[in-house]
Coordinates of N, CA and C in Angstrom, one line a residue:
Chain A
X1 N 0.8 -1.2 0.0 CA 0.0 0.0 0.0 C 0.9 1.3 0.0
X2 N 0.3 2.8 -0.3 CA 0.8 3.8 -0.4 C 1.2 4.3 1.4
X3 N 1.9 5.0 1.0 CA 2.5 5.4 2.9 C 3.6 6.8 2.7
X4 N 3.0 7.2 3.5 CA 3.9 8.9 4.1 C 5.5 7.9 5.0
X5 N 6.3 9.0 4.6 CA 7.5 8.0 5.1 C 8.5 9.5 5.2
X6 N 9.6 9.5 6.4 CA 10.3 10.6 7.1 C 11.9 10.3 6.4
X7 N 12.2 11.5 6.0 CA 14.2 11.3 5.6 C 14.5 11.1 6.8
X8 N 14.6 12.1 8.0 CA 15.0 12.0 8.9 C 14.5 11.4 10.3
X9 N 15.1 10.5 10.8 CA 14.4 10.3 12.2 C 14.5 10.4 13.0
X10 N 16.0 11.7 13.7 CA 16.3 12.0 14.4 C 16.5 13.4 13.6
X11 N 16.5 14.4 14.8 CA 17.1 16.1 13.9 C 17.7 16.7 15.5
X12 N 18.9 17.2 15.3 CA 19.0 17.5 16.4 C 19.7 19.0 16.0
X13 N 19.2 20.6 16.7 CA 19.4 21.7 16.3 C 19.8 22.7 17.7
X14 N 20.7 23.7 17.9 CA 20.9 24.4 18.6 C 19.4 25.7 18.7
X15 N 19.3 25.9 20.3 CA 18.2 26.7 20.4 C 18.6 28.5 19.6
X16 N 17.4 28.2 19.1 CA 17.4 29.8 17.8 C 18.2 29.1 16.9
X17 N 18.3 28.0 16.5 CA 18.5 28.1 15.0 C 16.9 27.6 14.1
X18 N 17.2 27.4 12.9 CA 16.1 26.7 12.1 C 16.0 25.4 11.9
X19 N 14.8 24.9 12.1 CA 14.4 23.6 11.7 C 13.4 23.3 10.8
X20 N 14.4 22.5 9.8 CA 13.3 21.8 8.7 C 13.3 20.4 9.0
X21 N 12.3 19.9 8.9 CA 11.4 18.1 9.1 C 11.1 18.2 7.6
X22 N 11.8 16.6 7.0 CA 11.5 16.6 5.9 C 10.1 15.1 5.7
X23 N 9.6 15.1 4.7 CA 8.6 14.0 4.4 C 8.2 14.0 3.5
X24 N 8.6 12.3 2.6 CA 7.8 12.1 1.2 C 6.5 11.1 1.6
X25 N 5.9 11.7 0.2 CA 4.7 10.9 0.0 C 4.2 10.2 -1.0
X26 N 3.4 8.6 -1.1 CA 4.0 8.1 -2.5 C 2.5 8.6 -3.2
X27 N 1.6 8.6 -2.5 CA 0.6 8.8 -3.1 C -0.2 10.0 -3.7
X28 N -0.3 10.2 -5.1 CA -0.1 11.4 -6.1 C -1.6 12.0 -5.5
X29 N -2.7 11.2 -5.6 CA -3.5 11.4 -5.3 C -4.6 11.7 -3.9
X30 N -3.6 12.1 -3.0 CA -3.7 12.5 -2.1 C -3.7 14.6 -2.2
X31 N -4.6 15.3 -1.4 CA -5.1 16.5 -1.4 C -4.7 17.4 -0.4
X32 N -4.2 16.5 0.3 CA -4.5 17.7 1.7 C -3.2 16.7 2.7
X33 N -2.6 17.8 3.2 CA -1.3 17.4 4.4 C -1.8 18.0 5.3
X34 N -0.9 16.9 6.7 CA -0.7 18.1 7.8 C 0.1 17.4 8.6
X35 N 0.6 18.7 9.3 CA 2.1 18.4 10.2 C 1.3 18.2 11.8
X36 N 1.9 17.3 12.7 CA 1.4 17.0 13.7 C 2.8 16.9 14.9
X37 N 2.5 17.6 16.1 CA 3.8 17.4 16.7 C 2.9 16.3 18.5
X38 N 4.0 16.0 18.6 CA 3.6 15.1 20.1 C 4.2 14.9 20.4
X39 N 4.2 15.5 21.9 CA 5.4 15.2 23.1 C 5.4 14.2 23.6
X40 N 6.4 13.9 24.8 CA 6.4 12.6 25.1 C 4.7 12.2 26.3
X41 N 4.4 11.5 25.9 CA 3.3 10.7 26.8 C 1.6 11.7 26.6
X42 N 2.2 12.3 25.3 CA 0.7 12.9 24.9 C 0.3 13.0 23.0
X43 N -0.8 13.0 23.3 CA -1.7 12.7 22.0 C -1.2 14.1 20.9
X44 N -1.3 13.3 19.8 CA -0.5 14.7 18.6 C -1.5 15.8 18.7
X45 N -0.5 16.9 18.5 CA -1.5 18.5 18.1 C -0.9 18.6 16.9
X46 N -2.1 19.3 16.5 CA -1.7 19.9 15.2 C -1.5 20.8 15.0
X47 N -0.3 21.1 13.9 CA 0.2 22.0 14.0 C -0.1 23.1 12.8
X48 N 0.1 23.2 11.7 CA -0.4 23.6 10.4 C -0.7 22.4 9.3
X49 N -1.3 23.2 8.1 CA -2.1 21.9 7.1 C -1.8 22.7 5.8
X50 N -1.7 22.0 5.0 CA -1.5 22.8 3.8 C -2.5 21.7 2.2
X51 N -3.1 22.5 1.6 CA -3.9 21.7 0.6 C -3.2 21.5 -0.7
X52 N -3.3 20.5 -1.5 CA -2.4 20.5 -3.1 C -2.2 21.5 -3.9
X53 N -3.4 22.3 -3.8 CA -3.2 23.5 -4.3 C -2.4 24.8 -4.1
X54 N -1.9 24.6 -2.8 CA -1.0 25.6 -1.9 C 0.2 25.2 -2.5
X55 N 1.5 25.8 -2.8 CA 2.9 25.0 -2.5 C 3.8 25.6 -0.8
X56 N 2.8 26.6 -0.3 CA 3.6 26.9 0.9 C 2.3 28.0 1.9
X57 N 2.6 27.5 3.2 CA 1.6 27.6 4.0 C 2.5 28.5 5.0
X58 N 2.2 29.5 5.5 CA 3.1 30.4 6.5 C 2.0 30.1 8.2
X59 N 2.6 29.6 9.0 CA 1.7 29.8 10.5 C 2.8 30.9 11.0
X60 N 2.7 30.2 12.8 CA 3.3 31.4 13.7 C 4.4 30.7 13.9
X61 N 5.8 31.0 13.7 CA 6.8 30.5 13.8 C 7.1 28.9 12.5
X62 N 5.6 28.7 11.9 CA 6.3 27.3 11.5 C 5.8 28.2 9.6
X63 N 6.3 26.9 8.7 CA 6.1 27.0 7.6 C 5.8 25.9 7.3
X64 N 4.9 25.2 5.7 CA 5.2 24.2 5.4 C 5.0 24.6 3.9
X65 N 6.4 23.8 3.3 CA 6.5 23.6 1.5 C 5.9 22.4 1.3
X66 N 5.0 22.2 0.1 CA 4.5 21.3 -0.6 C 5.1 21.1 -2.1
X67 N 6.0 20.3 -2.2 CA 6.3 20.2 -3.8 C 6.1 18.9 -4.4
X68 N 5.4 19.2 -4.7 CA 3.8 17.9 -5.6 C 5.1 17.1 -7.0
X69 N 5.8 18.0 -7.2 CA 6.7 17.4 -8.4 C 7.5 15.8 -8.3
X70 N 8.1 16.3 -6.5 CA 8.7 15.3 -6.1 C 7.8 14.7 -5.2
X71 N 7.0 15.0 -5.1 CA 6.0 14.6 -3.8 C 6.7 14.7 -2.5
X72 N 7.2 16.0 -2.1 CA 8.0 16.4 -0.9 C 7.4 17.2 0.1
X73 N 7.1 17.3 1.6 CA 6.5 17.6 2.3 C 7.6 18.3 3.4
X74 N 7.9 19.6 3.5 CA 8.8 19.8 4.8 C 7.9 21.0 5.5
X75 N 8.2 20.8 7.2 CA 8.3 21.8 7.9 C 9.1 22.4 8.1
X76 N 9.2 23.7 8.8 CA 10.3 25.3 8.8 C 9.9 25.6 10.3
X77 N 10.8 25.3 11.2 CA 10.2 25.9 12.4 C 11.5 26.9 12.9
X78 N 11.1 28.1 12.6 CA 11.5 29.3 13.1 C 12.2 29.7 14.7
X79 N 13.7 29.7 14.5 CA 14.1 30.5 15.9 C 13.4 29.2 17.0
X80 N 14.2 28.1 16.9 CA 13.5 26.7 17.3 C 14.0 27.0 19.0
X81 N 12.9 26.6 19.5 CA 12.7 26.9 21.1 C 13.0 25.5 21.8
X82 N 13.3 25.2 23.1 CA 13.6 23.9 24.0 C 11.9 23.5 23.6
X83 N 11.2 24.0 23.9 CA 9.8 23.4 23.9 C 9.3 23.1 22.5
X84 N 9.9 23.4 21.8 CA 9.6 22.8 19.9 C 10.1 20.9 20.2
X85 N 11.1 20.6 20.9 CA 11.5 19.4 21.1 C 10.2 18.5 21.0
X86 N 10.0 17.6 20.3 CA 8.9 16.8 20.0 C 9.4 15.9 19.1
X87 N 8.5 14.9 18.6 CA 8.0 14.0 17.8 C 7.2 14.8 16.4
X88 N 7.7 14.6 15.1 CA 6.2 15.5 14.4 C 6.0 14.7 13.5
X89 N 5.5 14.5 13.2 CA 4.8 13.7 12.3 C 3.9 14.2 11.2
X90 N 3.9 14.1 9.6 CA 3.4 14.3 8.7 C 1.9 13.2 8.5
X91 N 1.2 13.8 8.0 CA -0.1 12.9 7.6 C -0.3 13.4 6.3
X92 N -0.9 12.6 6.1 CA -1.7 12.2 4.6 C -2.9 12.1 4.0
X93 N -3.7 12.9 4.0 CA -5.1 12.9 3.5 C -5.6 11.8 2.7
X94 N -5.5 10.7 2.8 CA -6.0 10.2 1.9 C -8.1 9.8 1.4
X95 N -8.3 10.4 0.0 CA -9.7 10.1 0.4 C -10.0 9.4 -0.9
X96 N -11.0 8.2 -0.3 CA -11.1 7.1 -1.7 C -12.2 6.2 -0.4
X97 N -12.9 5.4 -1.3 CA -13.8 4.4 -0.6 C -15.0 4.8 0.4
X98 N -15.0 6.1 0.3 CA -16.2 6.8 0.9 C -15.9 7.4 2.2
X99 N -14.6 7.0 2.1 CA -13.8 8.2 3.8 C -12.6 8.9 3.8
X100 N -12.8 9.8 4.7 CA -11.1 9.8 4.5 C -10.4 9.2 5.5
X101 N -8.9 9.2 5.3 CA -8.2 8.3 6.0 C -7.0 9.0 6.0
X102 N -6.3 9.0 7.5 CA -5.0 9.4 7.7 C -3.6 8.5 7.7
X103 N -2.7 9.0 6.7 CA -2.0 7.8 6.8 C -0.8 9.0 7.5
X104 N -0.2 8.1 8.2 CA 1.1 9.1 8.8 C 2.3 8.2 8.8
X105 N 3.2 9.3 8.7 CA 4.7 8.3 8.7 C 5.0 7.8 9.9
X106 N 6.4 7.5 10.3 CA 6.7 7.2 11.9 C 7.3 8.5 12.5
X107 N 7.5 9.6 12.0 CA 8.3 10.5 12.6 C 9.3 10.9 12.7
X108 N 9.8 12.1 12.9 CA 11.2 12.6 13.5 C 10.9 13.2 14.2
X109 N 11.8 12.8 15.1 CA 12.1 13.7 17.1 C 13.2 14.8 16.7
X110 N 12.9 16.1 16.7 CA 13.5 17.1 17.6 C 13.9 17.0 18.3
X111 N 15.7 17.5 18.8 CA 15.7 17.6 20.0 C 16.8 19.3 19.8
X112 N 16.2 20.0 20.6 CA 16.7 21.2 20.9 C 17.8 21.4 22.1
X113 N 18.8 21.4 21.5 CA 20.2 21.8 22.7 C 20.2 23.4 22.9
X114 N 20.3 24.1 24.3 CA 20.5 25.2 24.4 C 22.0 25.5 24.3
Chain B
X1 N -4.9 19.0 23.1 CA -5.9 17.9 23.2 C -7.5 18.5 23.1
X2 N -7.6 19.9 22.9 CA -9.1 20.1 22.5 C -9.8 20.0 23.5
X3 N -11.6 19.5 22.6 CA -12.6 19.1 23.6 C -12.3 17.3 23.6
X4 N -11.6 16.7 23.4 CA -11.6 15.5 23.9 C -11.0 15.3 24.9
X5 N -11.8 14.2 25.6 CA -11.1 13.2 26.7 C -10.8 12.0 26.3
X6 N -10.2 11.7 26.9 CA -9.6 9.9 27.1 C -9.6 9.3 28.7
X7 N -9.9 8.2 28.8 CA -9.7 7.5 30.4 C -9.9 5.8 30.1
X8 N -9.3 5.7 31.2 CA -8.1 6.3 32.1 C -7.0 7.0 31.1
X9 N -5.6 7.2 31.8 CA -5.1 7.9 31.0 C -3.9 6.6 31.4
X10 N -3.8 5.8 32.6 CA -3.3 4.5 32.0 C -4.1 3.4 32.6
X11 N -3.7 2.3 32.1 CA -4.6 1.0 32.6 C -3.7 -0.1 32.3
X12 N -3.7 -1.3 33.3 CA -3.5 -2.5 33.5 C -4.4 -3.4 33.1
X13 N -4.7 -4.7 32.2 CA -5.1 -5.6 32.2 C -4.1 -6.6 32.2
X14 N -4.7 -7.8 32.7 CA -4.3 -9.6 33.2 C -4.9 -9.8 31.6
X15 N -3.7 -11.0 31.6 CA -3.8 -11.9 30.3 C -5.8 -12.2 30.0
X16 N -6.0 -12.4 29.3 CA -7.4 -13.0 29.4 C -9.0 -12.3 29.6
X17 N -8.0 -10.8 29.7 CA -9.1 -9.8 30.3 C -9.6 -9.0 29.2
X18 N -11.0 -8.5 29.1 CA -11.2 -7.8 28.3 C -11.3 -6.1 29.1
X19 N -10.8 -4.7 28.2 CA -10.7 -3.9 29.1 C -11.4 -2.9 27.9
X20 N -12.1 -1.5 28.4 CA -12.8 -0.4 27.6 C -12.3 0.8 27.9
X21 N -11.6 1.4 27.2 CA -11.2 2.5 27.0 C -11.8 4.0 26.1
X22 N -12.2 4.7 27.1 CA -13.2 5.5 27.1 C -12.4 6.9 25.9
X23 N -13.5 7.3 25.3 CA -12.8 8.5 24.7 C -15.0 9.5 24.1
X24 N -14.6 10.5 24.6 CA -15.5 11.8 24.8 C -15.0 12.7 23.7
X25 N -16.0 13.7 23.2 CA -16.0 14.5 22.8 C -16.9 15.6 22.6
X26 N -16.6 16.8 22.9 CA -17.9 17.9 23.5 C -17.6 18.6 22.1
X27 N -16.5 18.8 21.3 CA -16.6 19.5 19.7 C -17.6 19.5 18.3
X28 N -18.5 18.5 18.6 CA -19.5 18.3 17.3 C -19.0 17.5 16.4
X29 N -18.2 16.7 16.5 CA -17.6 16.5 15.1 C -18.3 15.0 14.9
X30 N -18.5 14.9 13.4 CA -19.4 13.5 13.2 C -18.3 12.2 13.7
X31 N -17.3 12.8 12.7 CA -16.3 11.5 12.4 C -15.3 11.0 13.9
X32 N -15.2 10.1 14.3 CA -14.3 9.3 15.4 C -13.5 8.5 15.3
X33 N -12.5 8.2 15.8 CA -11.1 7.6 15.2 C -10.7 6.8 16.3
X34 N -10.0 6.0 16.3 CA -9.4 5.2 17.1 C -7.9 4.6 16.4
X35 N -7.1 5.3 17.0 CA -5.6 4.3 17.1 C -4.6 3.9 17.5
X36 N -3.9 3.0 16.9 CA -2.5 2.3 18.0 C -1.5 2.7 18.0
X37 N -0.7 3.3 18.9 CA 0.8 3.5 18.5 C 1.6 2.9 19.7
X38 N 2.8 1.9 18.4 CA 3.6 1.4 18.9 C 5.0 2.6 19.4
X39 N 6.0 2.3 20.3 CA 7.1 2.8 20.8 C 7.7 3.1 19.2
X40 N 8.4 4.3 19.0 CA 8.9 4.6 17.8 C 8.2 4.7 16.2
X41 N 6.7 4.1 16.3 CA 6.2 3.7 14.9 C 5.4 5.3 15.2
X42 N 4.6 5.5 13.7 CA 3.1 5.9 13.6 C 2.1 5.1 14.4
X43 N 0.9 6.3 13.8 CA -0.4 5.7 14.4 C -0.7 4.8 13.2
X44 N -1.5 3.6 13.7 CA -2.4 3.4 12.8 C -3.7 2.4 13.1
X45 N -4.8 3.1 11.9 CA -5.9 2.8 12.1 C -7.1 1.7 12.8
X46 N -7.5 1.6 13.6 CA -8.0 0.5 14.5 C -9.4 0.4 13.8
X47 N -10.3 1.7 14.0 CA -11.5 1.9 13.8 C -11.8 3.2 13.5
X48 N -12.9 3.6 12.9 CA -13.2 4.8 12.8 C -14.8 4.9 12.5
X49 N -15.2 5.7 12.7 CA -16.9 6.3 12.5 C -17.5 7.3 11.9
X50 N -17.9 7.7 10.7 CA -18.8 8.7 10.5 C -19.6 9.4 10.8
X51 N -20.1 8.6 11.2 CA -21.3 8.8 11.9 C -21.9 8.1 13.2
X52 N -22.9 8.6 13.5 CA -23.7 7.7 15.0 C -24.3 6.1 14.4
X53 N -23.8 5.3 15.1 CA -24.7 4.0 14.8 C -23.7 3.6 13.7
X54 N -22.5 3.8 12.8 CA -22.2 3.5 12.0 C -20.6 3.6 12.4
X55 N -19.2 2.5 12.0 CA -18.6 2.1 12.5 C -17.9 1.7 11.5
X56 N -16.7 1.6 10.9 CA -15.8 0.9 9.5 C -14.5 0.2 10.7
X57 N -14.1 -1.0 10.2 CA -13.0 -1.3 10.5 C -11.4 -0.5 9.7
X58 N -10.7 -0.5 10.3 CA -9.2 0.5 10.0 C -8.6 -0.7 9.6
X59 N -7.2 -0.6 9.8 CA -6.2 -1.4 9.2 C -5.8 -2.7 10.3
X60 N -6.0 -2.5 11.3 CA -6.1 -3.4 12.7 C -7.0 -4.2 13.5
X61 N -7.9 -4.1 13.2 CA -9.3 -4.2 13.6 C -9.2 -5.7 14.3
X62 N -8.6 -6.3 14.2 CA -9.1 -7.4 14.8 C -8.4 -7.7 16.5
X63 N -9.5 -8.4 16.9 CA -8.9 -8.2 18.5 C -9.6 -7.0 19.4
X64 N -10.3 -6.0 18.6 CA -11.1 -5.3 19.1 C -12.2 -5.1 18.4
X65 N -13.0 -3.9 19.4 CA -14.2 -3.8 19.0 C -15.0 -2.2 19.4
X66 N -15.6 -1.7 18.9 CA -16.3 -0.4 19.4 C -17.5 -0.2 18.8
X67 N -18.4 1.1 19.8 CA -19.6 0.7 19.6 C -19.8 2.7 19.6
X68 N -21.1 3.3 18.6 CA -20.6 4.7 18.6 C -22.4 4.8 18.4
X69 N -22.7 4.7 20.2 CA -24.1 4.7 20.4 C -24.7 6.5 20.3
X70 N -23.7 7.3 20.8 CA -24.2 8.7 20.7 C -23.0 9.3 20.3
X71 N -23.4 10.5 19.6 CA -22.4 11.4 18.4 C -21.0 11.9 19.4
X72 N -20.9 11.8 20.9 CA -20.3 12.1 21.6 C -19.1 11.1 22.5
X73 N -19.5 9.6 22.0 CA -18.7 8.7 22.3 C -18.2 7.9 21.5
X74 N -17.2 7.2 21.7 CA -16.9 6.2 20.7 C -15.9 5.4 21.4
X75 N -16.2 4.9 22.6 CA -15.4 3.8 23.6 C -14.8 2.7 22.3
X76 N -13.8 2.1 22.7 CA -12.9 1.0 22.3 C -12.6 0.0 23.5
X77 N -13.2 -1.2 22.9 CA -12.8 -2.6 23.8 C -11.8 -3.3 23.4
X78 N -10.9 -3.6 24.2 CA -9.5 -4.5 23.6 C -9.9 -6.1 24.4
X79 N -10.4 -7.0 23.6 CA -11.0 -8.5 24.1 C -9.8 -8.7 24.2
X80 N -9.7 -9.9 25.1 CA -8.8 -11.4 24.9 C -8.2 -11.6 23.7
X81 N -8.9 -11.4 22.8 CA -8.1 -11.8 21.2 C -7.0 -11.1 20.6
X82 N -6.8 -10.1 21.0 CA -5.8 -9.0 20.9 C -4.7 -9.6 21.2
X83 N -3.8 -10.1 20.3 CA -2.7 -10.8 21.1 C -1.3 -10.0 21.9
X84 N -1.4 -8.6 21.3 CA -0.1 -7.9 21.7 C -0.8 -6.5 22.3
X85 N -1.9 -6.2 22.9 CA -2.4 -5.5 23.9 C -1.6 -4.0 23.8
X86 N -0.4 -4.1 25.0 CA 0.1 -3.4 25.0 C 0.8 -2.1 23.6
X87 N 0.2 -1.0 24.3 CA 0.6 0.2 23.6 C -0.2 1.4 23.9
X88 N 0.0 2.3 23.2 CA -0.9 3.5 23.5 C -1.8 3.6 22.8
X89 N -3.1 4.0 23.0 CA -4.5 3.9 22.3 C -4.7 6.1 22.3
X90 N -5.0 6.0 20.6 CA -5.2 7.4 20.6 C -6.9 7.6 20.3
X91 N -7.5 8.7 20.3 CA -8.8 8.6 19.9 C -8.4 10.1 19.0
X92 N -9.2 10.3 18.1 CA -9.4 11.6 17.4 C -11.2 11.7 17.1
X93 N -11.1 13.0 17.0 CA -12.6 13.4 16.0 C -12.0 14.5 14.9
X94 N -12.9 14.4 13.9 CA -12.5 15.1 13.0 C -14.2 15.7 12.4
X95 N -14.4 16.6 11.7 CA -15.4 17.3 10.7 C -15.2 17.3 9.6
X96 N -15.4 16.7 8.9 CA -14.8 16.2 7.3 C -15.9 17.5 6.5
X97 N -14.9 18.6 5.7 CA -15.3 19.5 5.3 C -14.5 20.3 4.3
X98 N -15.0 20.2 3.0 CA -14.7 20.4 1.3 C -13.3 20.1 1.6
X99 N -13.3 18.7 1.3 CA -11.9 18.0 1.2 C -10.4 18.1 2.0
X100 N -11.2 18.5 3.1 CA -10.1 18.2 4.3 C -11.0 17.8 5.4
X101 N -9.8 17.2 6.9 CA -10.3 16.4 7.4 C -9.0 16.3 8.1
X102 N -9.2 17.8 9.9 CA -8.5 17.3 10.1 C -8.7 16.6 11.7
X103 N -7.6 16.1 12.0 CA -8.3 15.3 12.8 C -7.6 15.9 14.1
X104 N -8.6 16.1 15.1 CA -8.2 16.6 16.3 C -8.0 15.1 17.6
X105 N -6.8 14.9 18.3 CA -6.5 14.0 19.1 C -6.6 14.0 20.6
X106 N -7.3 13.2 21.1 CA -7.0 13.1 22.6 C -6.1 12.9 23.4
X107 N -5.9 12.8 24.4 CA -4.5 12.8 25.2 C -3.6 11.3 25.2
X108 N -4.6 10.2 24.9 CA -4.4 9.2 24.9 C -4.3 8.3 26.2
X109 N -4.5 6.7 26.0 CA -4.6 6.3 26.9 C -3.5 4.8 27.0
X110 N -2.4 5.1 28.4 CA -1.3 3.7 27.7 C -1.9 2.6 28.6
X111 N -2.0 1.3 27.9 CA -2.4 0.4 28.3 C -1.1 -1.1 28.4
X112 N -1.1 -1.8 29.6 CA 0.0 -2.3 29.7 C -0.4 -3.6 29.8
X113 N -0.4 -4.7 29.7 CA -0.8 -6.5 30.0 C 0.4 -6.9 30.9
X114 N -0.5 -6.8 32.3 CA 0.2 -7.8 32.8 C 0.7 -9.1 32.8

């Protein structure tokens, strides 16, 4: 089957620098992303989403590129704080069969050194 | 974690036991989710719901069961048959709305076999 899958599964960044999380996706036909972060021993939040039609989504401190060409998905997290340290995880819209369905990769962990 | 709950937020069952893991939602949202995450993997799909009275199996489904009597619940039972129990149980709701669908998560609930 099709599946969201992480380059990286560790990222480890000095606090105030930038953080990109990278993620491909095999499935063309997929519409709609979103970035999910989860700390340890809690349920993912969400963080921003971006649609096929977008190639780039600006939130508050984060970003997300969509490049449909390569089917490449990254986050941009801005001036990266000890509390960015997480798990994030990309999802995958997938919609077919009369639902939709989230397919997500396994992740990459942040870890922020001050 | 939103308007959802989860409970307990951990729980013990003995080999043989069947246990129900509660998951609430005060947000409106039709759709209800249920899933497993192993140590280091993704989530992935147990069950999910559309709607009230209506219920699809995910990618795991066997070994459990759920029942999605009012628009506001969607408990998950892990029988006996479940052979590897242990892990963390997520719940989500989502409002599936012009081709997105995202899904908001509960805190989660870790469950351990003695």
């Amino acid at each position: 089957g099709e599946s969201v899958g992480l380059h990286l599964p560790t990222l480890s960044v000095q606090e105030g620098d930038n953080s990109i999380i990278n993620c491909a996706y095999s499935n063309s036909a997929s519409d709609y992303f979103i970035w999910y972060k989860q700390e340890s021993g809690k349920g993912p939040q969400f963080i921003i989403d971006i649609r096929s039609n977008m190639d780039k989504r600006q939130g508050q401190r984060v970003t997300v590129l969509l490049n449909k060409t390569v089917k490449h998905l990254s986050l941009q997290i801005a001036a990266t704080q000890p509390g960015d340290s997480a798990v994030y995880f990309c999802a995958e819209n997938w919609v077919g069969g009369g639902y939709n369905k989230l397919i997500f990769g396994a992740g990459t962990r942040l870890a922020v050194h001050p | 974690d939103g308007g959802i709950t989860q409970s307990p937020k951990y729980l013990f069952r003995k080999e043989g036991q069947n246990v129900t893991l509660s998951c609430e939602q005060n947000l409106n949202h039709d759709a209800m989710y249920w899933y497993r995450q192993d140590p280091g993997q993704g989530l992935r799909l147990i069950y999910y719901s559309q709607i009230v009275n209506d219920f699809q199996k995910g990618d795991i489904a066997e070994g459990y069961s759920v029942s999605r009597e009012k628009k506001e619940s969607f408990p998950l039972t892990v029988t006996s048959a479940q052979k590897n129990p242990t892990a963390f149980y997520l719940c989500a709701s989502s409002m599936p709305s012009g081709g997105t669908d995202t899904q908001y998560f509960g805190p989660g609930t870790r469950l351990t076999v003695l």
